[in-house]
Coordinates of C-alpha atoms in Angstrom, one line a residue:
Chain A
M8 CA 2.6 159.8 23.0
T9 CA 4.7 161.5 25.3
D10 CA 5.3 159.5 28.5
Q11 CA 3.1 161.4 31.0
R12 CA 6.1 160.5 33.8
S13 CA 7.8 163.1 31.7
Y14 CA 5.8 165.7 32.8
L15 CA 6.0 165.0 36.6
R16 CA 8.7 167.5 36.8
H17 CA 6.9 170.4 35.5
D18 CA 3.7 169.0 37.8
L19 CA 6.2 169.0 40.8
T20 CA 7.3 172.4 40.4
A21 CA 3.8 174.0 39.8
L22 CA 3.1 172.1 43.1
Y23 CA 6.3 173.4 44.8
S24 CA 5.6 177.0 43.7
F25 CA 1.9 176.8 45.0
I26 CA 3.1 176.2 48.3
E27 CA 5.7 178.6 48.3
S28 CA 3.4 181.2 47.5
I29 CA 1.2 180.5 50.0
V30 CA 3.9 180.8 52.9
E31 CA 5.7 183.5 51.2
G32 CA 3.7 186.0 54.0
V33 CA 4.8 183.8 56.8
T34 CA 8.5 184.0 55.8
S35 CA 8.1 187.8 55.0
Q36 CA 6.1 189.0 58.0
R37 CA 5.5 192.8 58.3
S38 CA 8.5 193.7 60.9
S39 CA 6.0 196.4 62.8
A40 CA 3.7 193.6 63.1
A41 CA 3.9 191.9 66.3
Y42 CA 1.4 188.4 66.8
S43 CA 0.3 186.6 70.1
P44 CA 2.1 183.3 71.2
A45 CA -0.6 181.5 69.7
A46 CA -0.5 182.9 66.4
V47 CA 3.6 182.7 66.5
R48 CA 2.8 179.0 67.3
F49 CA 0.5 178.5 64.3
L50 CA 2.3 180.5 61.8
G51 CA 5.4 178.5 62.8
Y52 CA 3.5 175.0 62.2
V53 CA 2.8 176.3 58.6
S54 CA 6.3 176.9 58.0
S55 CA 7.8 174.3 59.0
L56 CA 5.1 172.1 57.2
A57 CA 6.1 174.3 54.0
E58 CA 9.5 173.1 54.5
S59 CA 8.8 169.5 54.9
S60 CA 6.6 169.4 52.0
K61 CA 9.0 170.9 49.8
K62 CA 11.8 168.8 50.7
H63 CA 9.0 165.5 50.4
L64 CA 8.7 167.0 46.4
S65 CA 12.1 167.4 45.9
S66 CA 12.8 163.8 46.1
W67 CA 9.2 162.8 45.0
S68 CA 9.8 160.3 42.0
V69 CA 8.1 157.1 40.2
A70 CA 9.8 154.1 39.1
D71 CA 7.5 152.7 36.7
D72 CA 4.0 153.0 35.0
E73 CA 2.9 151.3 37.7
E74 CA 3.9 153.2 40.3
F75 CA 2.8 156.4 38.2
E76 CA -0.7 155.5 38.3
D77 CA -0.4 154.8 41.9
R78 CA 0.9 157.6 43.0
R79 CA 0.1 160.6 40.6
E80 CA -2.9 161.7 42.6
E81 CA -1.0 162.0 45.8
L82 CA 0.1 165.6 44.2
G83 CA -3.5 166.9 44.2
T84 CA -4.0 165.4 47.5
I85 CA -1.0 167.0 48.8
R86 CA -2.4 170.2 47.0
A87 CA -5.9 170.0 48.4
A88 CA -4.4 170.1 52.2
W89 CA -2.3 173.2 51.4
R90 CA -5.7 174.7 50.0
E91 CA -7.0 174.1 53.2
L92 CA -4.3 176.3 55.1
H93 CA -4.4 178.6 52.4
K94 CA -7.4 180.4 53.5
L95 CA -6.2 180.7 57.0
I96 CA -2.8 182.2 56.6
K97 CA -3.4 185.8 55.2
P98 CA -6.4 186.1 57.7
S99 CA -3.8 185.2 60.4
L100 CA -1.1 187.4 59.4
D101 CA -3.5 190.3 59.1
A102 CA -4.7 189.9 62.4
D103 CA -1.5 191.1 64.4
T104 CA -2.0 192.0 68.3
L105 CA -3.1 195.5 66.9
Q106 CA -5.9 194.6 65.1
V107 CA -7.5 192.4 67.5
P108 CA -9.2 192.8 70.8
L109 CA -6.7 191.4 72.6
A110 CA -7.7 192.2 76.2
V111 CA -11.4 191.2 76.0
V112 CA -10.6 187.9 74.1
D113 CA -7.6 187.3 76.7
G114 CA -9.9 187.2 79.3
I115 CA -12.5 185.3 77.7
V116 CA -9.6 182.9 77.4
R117 CA -8.6 183.0 80.9
R118 CA -12.3 182.0 81.7
F119 CA -12.0 178.9 79.5
R120 CA -8.9 178.0 80.9
E121 CA -10.8 177.3 84.0
I122 CA -12.4 174.4 82.4
P123 CA -10.3 171.1 83.2
G124 CA -8.3 170.0 80.6
Y125 CA -7.9 173.2 78.9
N126 CA -5.7 175.3 81.0
E127 CA -3.0 175.5 78.8
T128 CA -4.9 176.1 75.3
E129 CA -4.6 179.3 73.4
F130 CA -6.3 180.7 70.4
V131 CA -5.3 182.2 67.5
L132 CA -7.4 185.1 66.4
F133 CA -8.0 185.8 63.0
H134 CA -10.1 188.3 60.6
T135 CA -13.1 187.6 58.5
A136 CA -14.8 189.6 55.7
E137 CA -18.1 188.7 56.7
F138 CA -19.9 189.3 59.9
N139 CA -19.6 186.3 61.1
Y140 CA -17.9 184.4 64.0
V141 CA -16.1 181.1 63.0
Q142 CA -14.1 178.6 64.7
I143 CA -11.7 176.4 62.7
R144 CA -12.0 173.1 63.6
T145 CA -8.7 172.3 65.0
A146 CA -9.4 168.5 65.8
D147 CA -10.2 168.0 62.1
L148 CA -7.2 169.9 61.3
R149 CA -4.8 167.8 63.7
S150 CA -6.6 164.8 62.3
L151 CA -5.2 165.8 59.0
S152 CA -2.4 167.1 60.2
S153 CA -1.3 163.6 61.6
K154 CA -2.4 162.0 58.2
I155 CA -0.2 164.5 56.5
R156 CA 2.4 163.6 58.3
A157 CA 1.8 159.7 57.5
L158 CA 2.4 161.0 53.8
I159 CA 5.2 163.5 54.2
P160 CA 8.1 162.9 56.0
N161 CA 9.2 164.7 58.7
S162 CA 6.2 167.0 59.0
P163 CA 5.3 168.9 62.1
A164 CA 2.3 167.6 64.5
F165 CA -0.1 170.5 65.0
P166 CA 0.5 172.3 67.9
P167 CA -1.2 171.5 70.8
N168 CA -3.6 172.9 72.7
L169 CA -4.2 175.3 69.9
G170 CA -7.5 176.8 68.7
L171 CA -8.2 179.1 65.9
I172 CA -11.1 181.6 65.7
G173 CA -12.1 184.1 63.1
M174 CA -13.7 187.4 64.2
P175 CA -15.3 189.9 61.9
Y176 CA -12.4 192.7 60.9
S177 CA -14.5 195.5 61.9
Q178 CA -15.0 194.2 65.6
G179 CA -11.3 194.7 66.8
R180 CA -12.6 197.9 68.7
T181 CA -15.5 196.5 70.6
A182 CA -15.4 194.6 73.5
F183 CA -19.0 193.3 74.4
A184 CA -19.8 192.3 70.6
N185 CA -17.1 189.8 70.8
C186 CA -18.5 187.6 73.9
L187 CA -19.5 185.6 70.9
V188 CA -16.4 183.9 70.8
A189 CA -17.7 181.8 73.4
H190 CA -19.8 180.4 70.9
E191 CA -16.9 179.6 69.0
M192 CA -14.8 177.9 71.9
G193 CA -18.0 175.7 72.5
H194 CA -17.1 174.7 68.8
F195 CA -13.6 173.8 69.9
V196 CA -14.3 171.6 73.0
Y197 CA -17.4 170.0 70.9
R198 CA -15.4 168.9 68.5
D199 CA -12.3 168.1 71.0
K200 CA -14.5 165.8 73.1
S201 CA -15.8 164.0 69.7
L202 CA -19.6 164.9 71.3
D203 CA -20.4 164.7 67.2
G204 CA -20.7 160.8 67.7
S205 CA -22.8 160.6 70.5
L206 CA -25.5 163.4 69.4
Q207 CA -25.5 161.4 66.2
V208 CA -26.4 158.5 68.0
E209 CA -29.1 160.6 70.1
A210 CA -30.2 162.1 66.8
D211 CA -30.8 158.6 65.6
R212 CA -32.6 157.6 68.6
A213 CA -35.0 160.5 68.2
L214 CA -35.4 160.3 64.7
K215 CA -36.8 156.5 65.6
L216 CA -39.0 157.7 68.0
S217 CA -40.5 160.5 66.3
F218 CA -41.0 158.3 63.0
S219 CA -43.2 155.3 62.7
N220 CA -41.8 155.1 58.9
Y221 CA -38.3 155.9 59.6
E222 CA -36.6 152.6 59.6
G223 CA -38.3 152.2 56.5
Q224 CA -36.6 155.1 54.9
N225 CA -33.6 154.4 52.7
Q226 CA -30.1 154.9 54.3
E227 CA -29.6 157.7 52.4
E228 CA -32.5 159.7 53.8
K229 CA -32.0 158.8 57.2
E230 CA -28.4 160.1 56.8
R231 CA -29.8 163.1 55.8
W232 CA -32.5 163.6 58.3
I233 CA -29.3 162.8 61.2
R234 CA -26.8 165.2 59.9
Y235 CA -29.5 167.9 60.0
V236 CA -30.3 167.4 63.7
T237 CA -26.8 166.6 64.7
R238 CA -25.8 170.1 63.0
W239 CA -28.5 171.9 64.9
A240 CA -27.3 170.0 68.4
E241 CA -23.9 171.5 68.0
E242 CA -24.7 175.0 67.1
L243 CA -27.4 174.5 70.6
F244 CA -24.4 173.1 72.6
C245 CA -22.3 175.8 71.5
D246 CA -25.0 179.0 72.4
L247 CA -25.2 176.9 75.8
F248 CA -21.5 176.5 76.1
G249 CA -21.3 180.5 75.9
V250 CA -23.8 181.1 78.5
M251 CA -21.7 178.9 81.0
L252 CA -18.6 180.6 79.9
L253 CA -19.4 183.9 80.0
G254 CA -23.2 184.1 81.6
P255 CA -25.8 186.4 80.3
C256 CA -23.7 188.8 78.4
Y257 CA -23.1 186.0 76.1
T258 CA -26.9 185.9 75.1
Y259 CA -27.3 189.8 75.2
A260 CA -24.2 190.3 72.5
Y261 CA -26.2 187.4 70.6
I262 CA -29.4 189.3 70.6
E263 CA -27.9 192.3 69.8
A264 CA -25.5 190.8 66.9
Y265 CA -28.9 189.6 65.3
D266 CA -31.3 192.6 66.4
L267 CA -33.6 190.1 68.0
S268 CA -35.1 192.4 70.2
A269 CA -37.2 193.6 67.0
V270 CA -39.4 190.9 67.5
L271 CA -41.2 192.8 70.9
N272 CA -44.0 195.3 70.0
S273 CA -44.0 198.7 71.5
A274 CA -45.5 196.8 74.3
G275 CA -43.0 194.7 75.1
Q276 CA -44.8 191.7 73.9
I277 CA -44.1 189.3 71.4
S278 CA -44.8 190.6 67.7
D279 CA -46.5 187.6 66.2
E280 CA -45.5 189.6 62.6
R281 CA -42.1 189.8 63.3
I282 CA -41.2 186.6 65.5
S283 CA -42.8 184.5 62.7
A284 CA -40.5 186.2 59.6
R285 CA -37.6 185.0 61.8
M286 CA -38.1 181.2 62.7
E287 CA -37.7 179.6 59.8
F288 CA -34.3 177.1 60.6
Y289 CA -31.3 176.8 58.3
E290 CA -29.6 174.4 57.0
N291 CA -26.7 174.7 59.3
H292 CA -28.4 176.6 62.2
P293 CA -31.8 176.4 63.9
S294 CA -33.3 179.8 63.8
H295 CA -32.3 182.7 66.0
I296 CA -35.8 182.7 67.9
F297 CA -35.2 178.8 68.4
R298 CA -31.5 179.3 69.3
L299 CA -32.3 182.2 72.0
Q300 CA -35.3 180.3 73.5
Q301 CA -32.9 177.7 74.2
Q302 CA -30.7 180.1 75.8
S303 CA -33.2 181.7 77.9
E304 CA -34.8 178.3 79.1
F305 CA -31.2 177.3 80.1
L306 CA -30.6 180.4 82.1
R307 CA -34.0 180.2 83.6
E308 CA -32.5 177.3 85.4
S309 CA -29.2 178.8 86.6
H310 CA -28.3 181.3 89.4
W311 CA -28.6 184.6 86.6
W312 CA -32.3 184.2 86.1
D313 CA -33.6 186.3 88.9
H314 CA -31.0 189.0 88.5
I315 CA -32.4 188.6 84.5
G316 CA -35.6 189.6 85.9
R317 CA -34.6 192.3 88.2
T318 CA -32.5 194.2 85.4
Q319 CA -34.5 196.8 83.6
A320 CA -33.0 196.1 80.1
R321 CA -35.2 195.4 77.1
F322 CA -33.2 192.2 76.5
S323 CA -34.4 190.5 79.7
T324 CA -37.9 191.7 78.6
L325 CA -37.3 189.5 75.4
L326 CA -35.7 186.6 77.3
Q327 CA -38.8 186.3 79.9
A328 CA -41.2 186.9 76.9
I329 CA -39.6 184.2 75.0
V330 CA -39.3 181.5 77.2
G331 CA -43.2 180.3 76.9
L332 CA -42.8 179.7 73.0
K333 CA -44.7 176.7 72.2
S334 CA -42.5 174.0 69.8
E335 CA -45.6 173.5 67.9
T336 CA -45.2 177.2 67.0
H337 CA -41.7 176.4 65.6
V338 CA -43.1 173.4 63.5
K339 CA -45.8 175.6 62.1
Q340 CA -43.4 178.1 60.8
N341 CA -41.1 175.7 59.1
S342 CA -42.3 174.0 56.3
S343 CA -38.9 172.6 54.9
F344 CA -37.7 171.3 58.3
G345 CA -40.8 171.0 60.8
R346 CA -40.8 167.5 60.7
L347 CA -37.4 167.5 62.2
I348 CA -37.9 170.2 65.0
S349 CA -39.7 167.2 67.4
P350 CA -36.4 165.1 67.1
L351 CA -34.0 168.2 67.7
I352 CA -36.1 168.8 70.8
A353 CA -35.8 165.3 71.9
T354 CA -31.8 165.7 71.7
I355 CA -32.1 168.9 73.7
P356 CA -31.7 167.3 77.3
S357 CA -28.6 165.4 76.0
I358 CA -27.1 168.7 74.6
R359 CA -28.0 170.7 77.9
K360 CA -26.1 167.7 79.6
A361 CA -23.3 167.4 77.6
A362 CA -22.7 171.1 78.0
S363 CA -23.3 171.1 81.7
K364 CA -20.8 168.0 82.2
V365 CA -18.0 170.5 80.4
F366 CA -18.6 173.1 83.5
D367 CA -19.2 170.5 86.5
D368 CA -17.4 171.7 89.6
I369 CA -16.5 175.2 88.0
D370 CA -17.4 178.4 89.3
D371 CA -20.3 180.5 87.6
W372 CA -18.9 183.7 89.4
F373 CA -22.4 184.5 90.1
D374 CA -21.9 185.1 93.6
S375 CA -18.5 187.4 92.8
F376 CA -20.6 189.1 90.3
S377 CA -23.8 189.7 92.8
L378 CA -21.4 191.6 95.4
L379 CA -19.0 193.5 92.8
N380 CA -21.7 194.2 90.2
P381 CA -23.1 197.4 91.5
C382 CA -19.6 198.7 92.5
V383 CA -18.3 198.1 88.9
Q384 CA -21.4 200.1 87.5
E385 CA -20.9 202.8 90.0
Y386 CA -17.2 203.1 88.9
L387 CA -18.2 203.3 85.2
A388 CA -20.7 205.8 85.8
A389 CA -18.1 207.9 87.9
G390 CA -15.9 207.5 84.7
V391 CA -13.5 205.3 86.7
V392 CA -11.6 202.3 84.9
P393 CA -12.9 199.2 87.6
S394 CA -9.4 197.6 87.8
T395 CA -9.5 197.7 91.7
L396 CA -12.5 197.7 93.8
N397 CA -12.6 199.4 96.9
I398 CA -15.6 197.8 98.8
R399 CA -17.1 197.5 102.4
I400 CA -17.9 193.9 103.1
S401 CA -20.2 193.7 105.6
G402 CA -19.1 193.0 109.3
R403 CA -15.6 194.0 109.2
P404 CA -14.6 197.4 109.7
K405 CA -12.1 197.9 106.7
I406 CA -12.4 199.0 103.1
A407 CA -11.4 195.8 100.9
T408 CA -9.1 196.1 97.8
V409 CA -10.4 193.6 95.2
S410 CA -10.5 192.9 91.2
A411 CA -12.9 191.3 89.4
S412 CA -12.8 188.7 86.9
P413 CA -13.3 189.4 83.5
L414 CA -17.0 187.5 83.7
V415 CA -18.0 189.6 85.9
L416 CA -16.6 192.8 84.5
L417 CA -18.0 191.9 80.8
N418 CA -21.3 191.2 82.7
S419 CA -21.4 194.5 84.6
G420 CA -20.2 196.3 81.6
M421 CA -22.7 195.2 79.3
E422 CA -25.6 196.0 81.8
F423 CA -24.0 199.4 82.1
Y424 CA -24.2 199.2 78.3
L425 CA -27.5 198.1 77.7
I426 CA -29.0 200.4 80.6
R427 CA -27.1 203.5 81.7
I428 CA -25.6 205.2 78.8
D429 CA -28.0 207.8 78.9
E430 CA -27.5 208.1 82.9
L431 CA -23.9 208.4 82.4
M432 CA -24.4 211.2 79.4
R433 CA -27.1 213.2 81.5
S434 CA -24.7 213.5 84.0
I435 CA -21.8 215.0 82.2
P436 CA -22.4 218.5 81.4
G437 CA -23.1 219.7 77.8
E438 CA -23.7 216.0 76.5
D439 CA -26.9 215.2 74.6
E440 CA -27.9 211.5 74.7
S441 CA -30.1 211.9 71.4
H442 CA -26.5 212.5 69.7
F443 CA -25.2 208.9 67.6
D444 CA -22.0 210.5 67.6
R445 CA -21.5 211.2 71.3
R446 CA -23.6 208.3 72.5
L447 CA -21.1 206.1 70.0
H448 CA -18.2 207.9 71.9
W449 CA -19.4 207.4 75.5
I450 CA -20.3 203.4 74.6
R451 CA -16.8 203.2 73.2
R452 CA -15.2 204.5 76.6
I453 CA -17.2 202.1 78.3
E454 CA -15.9 199.1 76.4
E455 CA -12.6 200.6 76.4
W456 CA -12.6 200.8 80.5
I457 CA -13.6 197.2 80.8
A458 CA -11.3 196.0 78.5
K459 CA -8.5 198.5 80.7
A460 CA -9.6 196.6 83.7
I461 CA -9.8 193.0 82.3
E462 CA -6.0 193.6 81.1
D463 CA -4.9 194.8 84.6
E464 CA -6.5 192.1 86.2
S465 CA -4.1 189.9 84.3
L466 CA -1.3 191.6 85.4
E467 CA -2.0 191.5 89.2
P468 CA -2.8 188.5 90.9
V469 CA -6.6 187.7 91.4
I470 CA -8.1 188.6 94.2
N471 CA -11.2 186.3 94.1
F472 CA -13.7 188.3 95.7
A473 CA -15.7 185.2 97.0
R474 CA -12.8 183.3 98.1
V475 CA -11.6 186.4 100.0
A476 CA -14.8 187.1 101.8
G477 CA -16.0 183.6 102.1
P478 CA -18.9 181.9 102.0
D479 CA -20.9 183.8 104.6
L480 CA -20.7 186.9 102.9
R481 CA -21.9 185.7 99.6
A482 CA -25.8 186.1 100.4
Chain B
M14 CA -15.3 155.9 35.0
M15 CA -16.9 156.5 38.1
P16 CA -20.8 156.6 38.3
F17 CA -22.4 160.0 38.9
N18 CA -25.8 160.3 41.0
D19 CA -27.3 163.3 39.8
S20 CA -30.6 162.6 41.5
R21 CA -31.7 166.2 43.3
E22 CA -31.4 164.5 46.4
N23 CA -27.8 163.7 46.4
S24 CA -26.9 167.2 44.8
D25 CA -28.4 168.9 47.9
M26 CA -26.4 166.7 50.0
V27 CA -23.1 167.3 48.1
A28 CA -24.1 171.1 48.1
M29 CA -24.1 171.4 52.2
G30 CA -21.0 168.8 52.6
E31 CA -18.2 169.7 54.6
R32 CA -15.1 169.6 52.5
V33 CA -12.7 168.7 55.2
H34 CA -14.5 165.4 55.3
Y35 CA -13.7 164.9 51.6
L36 CA -9.8 165.6 52.1
S37 CA -9.7 163.5 55.2
L38 CA -11.0 160.6 53.0
A39 CA -8.6 161.4 50.1
L40 CA -5.7 161.4 52.8
D41 CA -6.6 157.9 54.1
A42 CA -7.2 156.3 51.1
R43 CA -3.3 158.0 49.9
R44 CA -2.2 156.3 53.2
A45 CA -3.4 152.9 52.4
L46 CA -2.3 153.0 48.9
N47 CA 1.1 153.8 50.3
A48 CA 1.3 151.1 52.7
I49 CA -0.6 148.4 50.1
R50 CA 2.8 149.3 47.6
A51 CA 4.8 148.5 50.9
A52 CA 3.3 145.5 51.4
D53 CA 3.0 144.6 47.9
K54 CA 7.1 144.8 48.0
G55 CA 7.2 142.3 51.0
S56 CA 7.3 145.2 54.0
E57 CA 5.4 144.4 56.9
R58 CA 2.0 145.5 56.8
T59 CA 1.8 148.5 58.8
Y60 CA -0.7 150.0 61.7
E61 CA -1.5 152.6 59.0
L62 CA -2.4 150.1 56.1
R63 CA -4.4 148.1 59.0
E64 CA -6.5 151.2 60.2
S65 CA -7.0 152.3 56.9
I66 CA -8.5 149.1 55.3
R67 CA -10.3 148.3 58.5
A68 CA -12.2 151.5 58.4
A69 CA -13.2 151.0 54.9
T70 CA -13.7 147.2 55.1
E71 CA -16.5 147.7 58.0
S72 CA -18.0 150.6 56.4
L73 CA -18.5 148.7 53.0
D74 CA -20.0 145.8 54.9
L75 CA -22.3 148.1 56.3
I76 CA -23.1 150.1 53.1
R77 CA -23.5 146.9 51.4
T78 CA -26.1 145.2 54.1
H79 CA -27.8 148.6 54.6
A80 CA -27.0 148.3 58.3
D81 CA -27.4 151.4 60.4
L82 CA -24.3 153.4 60.3
Y83 CA -25.3 155.4 63.2
A84 CA -26.9 152.6 65.4
Q85 CA -23.6 153.1 67.6
L86 CA -20.5 154.4 68.0
S87 CA -17.6 152.9 66.5
P88 CA -14.0 154.0 65.5
E89 CA -14.0 151.2 63.3
H90 CA -16.0 152.8 60.4
Y91 CA -16.5 156.2 58.5
V92 CA -19.3 158.2 59.8
Q93 CA -19.5 161.4 58.4
F94 CA -21.8 161.8 55.8
E95 CA -19.3 162.7 52.8
E96 CA -17.1 159.7 53.8
I97 CA -20.1 157.2 53.6
Q98 CA -21.4 158.8 50.1
T99 CA -18.0 158.7 48.3
L100 CA -17.5 155.3 49.7
R101 CA -20.7 154.3 48.3
E102 CA -20.4 155.7 44.9
V103 CA -17.3 154.6 44.4
S104 CA -18.2 150.8 45.7
S105 CA -21.3 150.7 43.4
S106 CA -18.9 150.5 40.3
L107 CA -17.0 147.7 41.8
N108 CA -18.3 144.1 42.8
P109 CA -19.0 144.6 46.6
D110 CA -18.5 140.9 47.7
S111 CA -15.2 140.6 45.8
L112 CA -13.7 144.0 47.1
I113 CA -14.6 143.2 50.7
Q114 CA -13.0 140.0 50.4
S115 CA -10.0 141.4 49.0
L116 CA -9.8 144.1 51.4
K117 CA -10.2 141.5 54.3
S118 CA -7.7 139.2 52.8
L119 CA -4.9 142.1 53.5
L120 CA -5.8 142.4 56.9
A121 CA -5.5 138.6 57.6
S122 CA -2.4 138.2 59.9
G123 CA 0.3 135.7 59.2
E124 CA 3.5 135.7 56.9
E125 CA 1.4 134.9 53.7
K126 CA 1.6 137.7 51.2
P127 CA -1.9 139.0 49.5
S128 CA -2.7 137.4 46.3
D129 CA -1.9 139.8 43.4
E130 CA -5.5 139.7 42.4
D131 CA -6.5 140.9 46.1
L132 CA -3.8 144.0 46.0
G133 CA -4.6 144.9 42.8
L134 CA -8.6 145.2 43.6
A135 CA -7.8 146.6 46.8
R136 CA -5.3 149.2 45.1
R137 CA -7.8 150.0 42.1
F138 CA -10.6 150.9 44.7
F139 CA -8.0 152.9 47.1
R140 CA -7.3 154.9 43.5
A141 CA -10.7 155.5 42.7
L142 CA -11.6 156.4 46.4
E143 CA -8.9 159.0 46.5
S144 CA -9.8 160.6 43.1
R145 CA -13.6 160.8 43.8
A146 CA -12.8 162.6 47.3
L147 CA -10.6 164.9 45.8
H148 CA -13.5 165.5 43.2
H149 CA -15.9 166.4 45.5
Y150 CA -13.2 168.6 47.9
N151 CA -12.4 170.3 44.8
D152 CA -16.6 171.6 44.0
P153 CA -16.1 175.2 43.7
T154 CA -19.6 175.5 45.2
S155 CA -18.8 173.8 48.4
N156 CA -18.7 175.4 51.7
D157 CA -15.2 176.4 53.3
A158 CA -14.0 173.4 55.3
F159 CA -12.8 173.5 58.8
A160 CA -15.4 176.6 59.4
A161 CA -18.1 175.9 62.4

């Protein structure tokens, strides 16, 4: 029988070729494509890891049968690590600066950088084929990278302060839908802060309190339950993070993405028939209704709630209606997961605490929004890009020129989009608000004006209205 | 040949697994194997070796005693479902007491080289662990790793 060691050259070449084929796109990028600095850092990491991997394989050998037995599987492990990178590279190469809504996402990233410890964080955007926003767990990627470094000499460290977020390829031109990236940034923080460990402990504790026979269950069953509760808890954390990062425009984008306003009947009340069809939990996510209720309850305790109540948007009606949904209703509608909902609810105070802690002492921009929102919306109604706002500050003789933060612009723009498109179109001679293509035309204009204002705000020194005006003018 | 638990409960759990944790475990096992080889040749027992073996030993100890893996936060043992499940599968085909004893002997400080028997058992264990973790990782139906 042929010594299997003699085939190693073939197997090593096959793996070398596999790596070579994966990084081929990185080394032959389209000359016309431009990438964000974050994408350049990520692609540079991949390229450098490919070089060190190929060098390692070129000198890889075993001296005897014993070493063959010990080391043969190493090739499979290296191949597996490259398979992981494989799925990220092409989508990253496709998402050049012409294909992603850079201004809006940049604005959201600027808001993200207000969080202590994340002021240098950058995000690589890539495209997903499905309509899903996805966060690549860079904490896991970073951990794997460090393990790979122990295996492959001179391999690079994963770039610090780098996150990867996938967005639906179709959403490049939209502004408001992309508020959902805030949820993915929540995953980035959740993993970075290793909140999984502490929430597993909380889930375990909640399960112990919820079931008298919990301790008697076998370990695998207990692990299974903990796993479900912890996964759901992570999703709730990320939703609350999204709300804290962007305010209600995150929740409005969420409602629209999953068409949750469909649960309202014609009188603006909850339709039992339609809501009950949407209450079943998924393996990895709580139901959308449960998630929305948690966001609504979280907003209720924020500065934003009174403003939401005054807003004439249908989404505001939904948020107020859903807040009173009883936990027993969720349990009743979940034949498979119902028994785990009470333990999940028991962990919610810890989830809220963890999300709030991230934003300790960070301005929620509500004061600024309250002052500038009418002005931003009037600019939009007049077809003016709200980059610099001329406003009269009460008690001062001169008109001040200020710019609004991305958070203010997104919330004002979103409100305008939800409430005032008809009004805008009626003010334009010849427009008919019942024509979908024309509605879309003006919705796109609103999104572009908001995106342009966010971009302009990044080019000029920010004039933080709240700071300029002083606390006496916030009321 | 590794045991295969084909109960419905376990199949469900594998299907909902996060592949990245299998890959992470495979890399840990590989790191331990390479370090054991180095130790066998008389090299100093490295930090990597100690860390990999300590995590596996602590976890095996907890699995053997049916202790609550989630009762407290500990960086000393594995907590991810995929890691624990794979450790459980691999250790069930070996004598857990002897295995833990052998692994602990590799952690012992001092100049004395671990016995051939201890080294042999530790190597068999980590080889099996890497292979089993890769087997799970290569499940074509499992979820994408990293994504959340």
